[in-house]
CSV table of N, CA, C and O in Angstrom, one decimal:
chain,number,residue,atom,x,y,z
A,942,MET,N,9.9,107.0,26.7
A,942,MET,CA,11.0,107.1,27.7
A,942,MET,C,10.5,106.7,29.0
A,942,MET,O,9.4,107.1,29.5
A,943,ARG,N,11.3,105.9,29.7
A,943,ARG,CA,10.9,105.4,31.0
A,943,ARG,C,11.1,106.4,32.1
A,943,ARG,O,12.0,107.3,32.0
A,944,GLN,N,10.2,106.4,33.1
A,944,GLN,CA,10.3,107.3,34.2
A,944,GLN,C,11.0,106.7,35.4
A,944,GLN,O,10.6,105.5,35.7
A,945,LEU,N,12.0,107.3,35.9
A,945,LEU,CA,12.7,106.7,37.0
A,945,LEU,C,11.8,106.4,38.2
A,945,LEU,O,12.0,105.4,38.9
A,946,THR,N,10.9,107.3,38.5
A,946,THR,CA,10.0,107.1,39.6
A,946,THR,C,9.2,105.8,39.4
A,946,THR,O,8.9,105.0,40.4
A,947,ASP,N,8.8,105.5,38.2
A,947,ASP,CA,8.0,104.2,37.9
A,947,ASP,C,8.9,103.0,38.1
A,947,ASP,O,8.5,102.0,38.7
A,948,VAL,N,10.2,103.1,37.7
A,948,VAL,CA,11.1,102.0,37.8
A,948,VAL,C,11.4,101.8,39.3
A,948,VAL,O,11.4,100.6,39.8
A,949,ILE,N,11.6,102.9,40.1
A,949,ILE,CA,11.8,102.7,41.5
A,949,ILE,C,10.6,102.1,42.2
A,949,ILE,O,10.8,101.2,43.0
A,950,ASN,N,9.4,102.5,41.8
A,950,ASN,CA,8.2,101.8,42.4
A,950,ASN,C,8.2,100.3,42.1
A,950,ASN,O,7.8,99.5,43.0
A,951,GLN,N,8.6,99.9,40.9
A,951,GLN,CA,8.6,98.5,40.5
A,951,GLN,C,9.7,97.8,41.4
A,951,GLN,O,9.4,96.6,41.8
A,952,ILE,N,10.8,98.4,41.6
A,952,ILE,CA,11.9,97.8,42.4
A,952,ILE,C,11.4,97.7,43.8
A,952,ILE,O,11.7,96.6,44.5
A,953,LEU,N,10.7,98.7,44.3
A,953,LEU,CA,10.2,98.6,45.7
A,953,LEU,C,9.3,97.5,46.0
A,953,LEU,O,9.2,97.0,47.1
A,954,GLU,N,8.6,97.1,44.9
A,954,GLU,CA,7.6,96.0,45.0
A,954,GLU,C,8.4,94.6,45.2
A,954,GLU,O,7.8,93.7,45.7
A,955,ILE,N,9.6,94.6,44.7
A,955,ILE,CA,10.4,93.4,44.8
A,955,ILE,C,11.3,93.3,46.0
A,955,ILE,O,11.5,92.3,46.6
A,956,SER,N,11.9,94.5,46.3
A,956,SER,CA,13.0,94.5,47.3
A,956,SER,C,12.5,94.3,48.7
A,956,SER,O,11.5,94.8,49.1
A,957,THR,N,13.3,93.5,49.5
A,957,THR,CA,13.0,93.3,50.9
A,957,THR,C,14.1,93.9,51.8
A,957,THR,O,14.0,93.9,53.0
A,958,ASN,N,15.0,94.6,51.1
A,958,ASN,CA,16.1,95.3,51.8
A,958,ASN,C,15.6,96.7,52.3
A,958,ASN,O,15.5,97.6,51.5
A,959,GLU,N,15.4,96.8,53.6
A,959,GLU,CA,14.9,98.1,54.1
A,959,GLU,C,15.8,99.3,53.9
A,959,GLU,O,15.4,100.4,53.6
A,960,GLU,N,17.1,99.0,54.0
A,960,GLU,CA,18.1,100.1,53.8
A,960,GLU,C,18.1,100.6,52.3
A,960,GLU,O,18.0,101.8,52.0
A,961,LEU,N,18.1,99.6,51.4
A,961,LEU,CA,18.0,99.9,50.0
A,961,LEU,C,16.7,100.7,49.7
A,961,LEU,O,16.7,101.7,49.0
A,962,ASN,N,15.6,100.2,50.2
A,962,ASN,CA,14.3,100.8,50.0
A,962,ASN,C,14.3,102.2,50.4
A,962,ASN,O,13.7,103.1,49.8
A,963,SER,N,14.8,102.5,51.6
A,963,SER,CA,14.9,103.8,52.1
A,963,SER,C,15.6,104.8,51.2
A,963,SER,O,15.2,105.9,50.9
A,964,GLU,N,16.8,104.3,50.7
A,964,GLU,CA,17.6,105.1,49.9
A,964,GLU,C,16.9,105.3,48.5
A,964,GLU,O,17.0,106.4,47.9
A,965,LEU,N,16.2,104.3,48.0
A,965,LEU,CA,15.5,104.4,46.7
A,965,LEU,C,14.4,105.4,46.9
A,965,LEU,O,14.1,106.2,46.0
A,966,LYS,N,13.7,105.4,48.0
A,966,LYS,CA,12.6,106.4,48.2
A,966,LYS,C,13.2,107.8,48.2
A,966,LYS,O,12.5,108.7,47.8
A,967,GLN,N,14.4,108.0,48.8
A,967,GLN,CA,15.0,109.3,48.8
A,967,GLN,C,15.3,109.8,47.4
A,967,GLN,O,15.1,110.9,47.0
A,968,ILE,N,15.9,108.9,46.6
A,968,ILE,CA,16.2,109.2,45.2
A,968,ILE,C,14.9,109.5,44.4
A,968,ILE,O,14.8,110.5,43.6
A,969,LYS,N,13.8,108.8,44.7
A,969,LYS,CA,12.5,109.0,44.0
A,969,LYS,C,12.0,110.4,44.4
A,969,LYS,O,11.5,111.2,43.6
A,970,SER,N,12.2,110.8,45.7
A,970,SER,CA,11.7,112.1,46.1
A,970,SER,C,12.6,113.2,45.5
A,970,SER,O,12.0,114.2,45.0
A,971,ASP,N,13.9,113.0,45.4
A,971,ASP,CA,14.8,114.0,44.8
A,971,ASP,C,14.5,114.1,43.3
A,971,ASP,O,14.6,115.2,42.7
A,972,ALA,N,14.1,113.0,42.7
A,972,ALA,CA,13.8,113.0,41.2
A,972,ALA,C,12.7,113.9,40.9
A,972,ALA,O,12.6,114.5,39.8
A,973,SER,N,11.7,114.1,41.8
A,973,SER,CA,10.6,114.9,41.5
A,973,SER,C,11.0,116.4,41.5
A,973,SER,O,10.2,117.2,40.9
A,974,PHE,N,12.2,116.8,42.0
A,974,PHE,CA,12.6,118.1,41.9
A,974,PHE,C,13.8,118.3,40.9
A,974,PHE,O,14.5,119.4,40.9
A,975,THR,N,14.0,117.3,40.1
A,975,THR,CA,15.2,117.4,39.2
A,975,THR,C,14.7,117.7,37.8
A,975,THR,O,13.7,117.1,37.3
A,976,SER,N,15.4,118.6,37.1
A,976,SER,CA,15.0,119.0,35.8
A,976,SER,C,15.3,117.8,34.8
A,976,SER,O,16.2,117.0,35.1
A,977,PRO,N,14.5,117.7,33.7
A,977,PRO,CA,14.7,116.6,32.8
A,977,PRO,C,16.1,116.5,32.3
A,977,PRO,O,16.6,115.4,32.1
A,978,GLU,N,16.8,117.6,32.0
A,978,GLU,CA,18.2,117.5,31.5
A,978,GLU,C,19.2,117.0,32.5
A,978,GLU,O,20.3,116.6,32.1
A,979,LEU,N,18.8,117.0,33.8
A,979,LEU,CA,19.7,116.5,34.8
A,979,LEU,C,19.3,115.1,35.4
A,979,LEU,O,19.9,114.6,36.3
A,980,MET,N,18.2,114.6,34.8
A,980,MET,CA,17.7,113.3,35.3
A,980,MET,C,18.7,112.1,35.2
A,980,MET,O,18.6,111.2,36.0
A,981,HIS,N,19.6,112.2,34.3
A,981,HIS,CA,20.6,111.2,34.2
A,981,HIS,C,21.4,111.0,35.5
A,981,HIS,O,21.8,109.9,35.8
A,982,MET,N,21.5,112.1,36.2
A,982,MET,CA,22.2,112.0,37.5
A,982,MET,C,21.5,111.1,38.5
A,982,MET,O,22.1,110.3,39.2
A,983,ARG,N,20.2,111.2,38.5
A,983,ARG,CA,19.4,110.3,39.4
A,983,ARG,C,19.4,108.9,38.9
A,983,ARG,O,19.5,108.0,39.8
A,984,TRP,N,19.4,108.6,37.6
A,984,TRP,CA,19.5,107.3,37.1
A,984,TRP,C,20.9,106.7,37.5
A,984,TRP,O,21.0,105.6,37.9
A,985,ASP,N,22.0,107.5,37.4
A,985,ASP,CA,23.3,107.1,37.8
A,985,ASP,C,23.3,106.8,39.3
A,985,ASP,O,24.0,105.8,39.7
A,986,SER,N,22.7,107.6,40.1
A,986,SER,CA,22.7,107.4,41.5
A,986,SER,C,22.0,106.1,41.9
A,986,SER,O,22.4,105.3,42.7
A,987,THR,N,20.9,105.8,41.2
A,987,THR,CA,20.1,104.6,41.4
A,987,THR,C,21.0,103.4,41.0
A,987,THR,O,21.0,102.4,41.8
A,988,HIS,N,21.7,103.5,39.9
A,988,HIS,CA,22.5,102.4,39.5
A,988,HIS,C,23.6,102.1,40.5
A,988,HIS,O,23.9,101.0,40.9
A,989,ASP,N,24.3,103.2,40.9
A,989,ASP,CA,25.4,103.0,41.9
A,989,ASP,C,24.8,102.4,43.2
A,989,ASP,O,25.5,101.5,43.8
A,990,LEU,N,23.7,102.8,43.6
A,990,LEU,CA,23.0,102.3,44.8
A,990,LEU,C,22.8,100.8,44.7
A,990,LEU,O,23.0,100.0,45.6
A,991,LEU,N,22.2,100.4,43.6
A,991,LEU,CA,21.9,99.0,43.4
A,991,LEU,C,23.2,98.2,43.4
A,991,LEU,O,23.3,97.1,44.0
A,992,LEU,N,24.3,98.7,42.8
A,992,LEU,CA,25.5,98.0,42.8
A,992,LEU,C,26.1,97.9,44.2
A,992,LEU,O,26.6,96.8,44.6
A,993,ASP,N,25.9,98.9,45.0
A,993,ASP,CA,26.4,98.9,46.4
A,993,ASP,C,25.7,97.9,47.2
A,993,ASP,O,26.3,97.3,48.2
A,994,HIS,N,24.5,97.6,46.9
A,994,HIS,CA,23.7,96.6,47.6
A,994,HIS,C,23.6,95.2,47.0
A,994,HIS,O,22.8,94.4,47.4
A,995,THR,N,24.4,95.0,46.0
A,995,THR,CA,24.5,93.7,45.3
A,995,THR,C,25.4,92.7,46.0
A,995,THR,O,26.6,93.0,46.1
A,996,PRO,N,24.9,91.6,46.5
A,996,PRO,CA,25.8,90.7,47.2
A,996,PRO,C,26.6,89.9,46.1
A,996,PRO,O,26.2,89.8,45.0
A,997,ASN,N,27.7,89.3,46.6
A,997,ASN,CA,28.5,88.5,45.7
A,997,ASN,C,28.5,87.1,46.3
A,997,ASN,O,29.1,86.9,47.4
A,998,PRO,N,28.0,86.1,45.7
A,998,PRO,CA,27.3,86.1,44.4
A,998,PRO,C,26.0,86.8,44.4
A,998,PRO,O,25.3,86.8,45.5
A,999,ILE,N,25.5,87.2,43.3
A,999,ILE,CA,24.3,87.9,43.2
A,999,ILE,C,23.1,87.0,43.5
A,999,ILE,O,23.1,85.8,43.2
A,1000,ASN,N,22.1,87.5,44.3
A,1000,ASN,CA,21.0,86.6,44.6
A,1000,ASN,C,19.8,86.9,43.7
A,1000,ASN,O,19.8,87.8,42.9
A,1001,ASN,N,18.8,86.0,43.7
A,1001,ASN,CA,17.7,86.1,42.8
A,1001,ASN,C,16.9,87.4,42.9
A,1001,ASN,O,16.4,87.9,41.9
A,1002,GLU,N,16.8,88.0,44.1
A,1002,GLU,CA,16.1,89.2,44.3
A,1002,GLU,C,16.8,90.3,43.5
A,1002,GLU,O,16.2,91.1,42.8
A,1003,MET,N,18.1,90.4,43.6
A,1003,MET,CA,18.8,91.5,42.9
A,1003,MET,C,18.8,91.2,41.4
A,1003,MET,O,18.8,92.2,40.7
A,1004,VAL,N,18.8,90.0,41.0
A,1004,VAL,CA,18.7,89.7,39.5
A,1004,VAL,C,17.4,90.3,39.0
A,1004,VAL,O,17.3,91.0,38.0
A,1005,LYS,N,16.3,90.1,39.8
A,1005,LYS,CA,15.0,90.6,39.4
A,1005,LYS,C,15.0,92.2,39.4
A,1005,LYS,O,14.5,92.8,38.5
A,1006,ILE,N,15.6,92.7,40.4
A,1006,ILE,CA,15.7,94.2,40.5
A,1006,ILE,C,16.5,94.8,39.3
A,1006,ILE,O,16.1,95.7,38.7
A,1007,PHE,N,17.7,94.2,39.0
A,1007,PHE,CA,18.4,94.7,37.9
A,1007,PHE,C,17.7,94.5,36.6
A,1007,PHE,O,17.9,95.2,35.6
A,1008,SER,N,16.9,93.4,36.5
A,1008,SER,CA,16.1,93.2,35.3
A,1008,SER,C,15.1,94.3,35.1
A,1008,SER,O,14.9,94.8,34.0
A,1009,VAL,N,14.5,94.7,36.2
A,1009,VAL,CA,13.5,95.9,36.1
A,1009,VAL,C,14.3,97.1,35.7
A,1009,VAL,O,13.9,97.9,34.8
A,1010,PHE,N,15.4,97.4,36.4
A,1010,PHE,CA,16.2,98.6,36.1
A,1010,PHE,C,16.7,98.7,34.7
A,1010,PHE,O,16.6,99.7,34.1
A,1011,SER,N,17.2,97.6,34.2
A,1011,SER,CA,17.9,97.6,32.9
A,1011,SER,C,17.0,97.2,31.7
A,1011,SER,O,17.4,97.4,30.6
A,1012,THR,N,15.8,96.6,32.0
A,1012,THR,CA,14.9,96.0,31.0
A,1012,THR,C,15.5,94.8,30.3
A,1012,THR,O,15.0,94.3,29.3
A,1013,LYS,N,16.6,94.2,30.8
A,1013,LYS,CA,17.2,93.0,30.3
A,1013,LYS,C,16.5,91.8,31.0
A,1013,LYS,O,16.0,92.0,32.1
A,1014,SER,N,16.6,90.7,30.3
A,1014,SER,CA,16.0,89.5,31.0
A,1014,SER,C,16.8,89.1,32.2
A,1014,SER,O,18.0,89.4,32.3
A,1015,GLU,N,16.2,88.3,33.0
A,1015,GLU,CA,16.9,87.8,34.2
A,1015,GLU,C,18.2,87.0,33.8
A,1015,GLU,O,19.2,87.0,34.4
A,1016,ASN,N,18.0,86.2,32.7
A,1016,ASN,CA,19.2,85.4,32.3
A,1016,ASN,C,20.3,86.3,31.8
A,1016,ASN,O,21.5,86.0,32.0
A,1017,GLU,N,20.0,87.4,31.1
A,1017,GLU,CA,21.0,88.3,30.7
A,1017,GLU,C,21.7,88.9,31.8
A,1017,GLU,O,23.0,89.1,31.8
A,1018,ILE,N,21.0,89.2,32.9
A,1018,ILE,CA,21.6,89.8,34.1
A,1018,ILE,C,22.5,88.8,34.7
A,1018,ILE,O,23.7,89.2,35.1
A,1019,ARG,N,22.1,87.6,34.9
A,1019,ARG,CA,22.9,86.6,35.5
A,1019,ARG,C,24.2,86.4,34.7
A,1019,ARG,O,25.3,86.3,35.3
A,1020,GLU,N,24.1,86.4,33.4
A,1020,GLU,CA,25.3,86.2,32.5
A,1020,GLU,C,26.2,87.4,32.7
A,1020,GLU,O,27.5,87.2,32.8
A,1021,SER,N,25.7,88.6,32.8
A,1021,SER,CA,26.6,89.8,32.9
A,1021,SER,C,27.3,89.8,34.3
A,1021,SER,O,28.4,90.3,34.3
A,1022,PHE,N,26.7,89.3,35.3
A,1022,PHE,CA,27.3,89.2,36.6
A,1022,PHE,C,28.4,88.1,36.7
A,1022,PHE,O,29.3,88.2,37.4
A,1023,THR,N,28.2,87.0,35.9
A,1023,THR,CA,29.1,86.0,35.9
A,1023,THR,C,30.3,86.3,35.1
A,1023,THR,O,31.4,85.7,35.3
A,1024,GLU,N,30.2,87.2,34.1
A,1024,GLU,CA,31.3,87.6,33.3
A,1024,GLU,C,32.3,88.5,34.0
A,1024,GLU,O,33.5,88.6,33.6
A,1025,VAL,N,31.8,89.2,35.0
A,1025,VAL,CA,32.7,90.1,35.7
A,1025,VAL,C,33.7,89.4,36.6
A,1025,VAL,O,33.6,88.4,37.1
């Protein structure tokens, strides 16, 4: 099972958006105080945050970030955003 804190750390290595990074760091901090049975809430918050910071059309940086978050390939991410 993947750890949200590890995923956020990987995203922070890619992201150049300071506002996004700040909010991700807050979620990462909150996750350390979240019980395992409620961790889905932190994953949902992270997903919502990423969507809020996704430009239209999606740029390469966000494709890489969603690839890390979802474990899908970058091509799969591009395809899913073009289908919407």
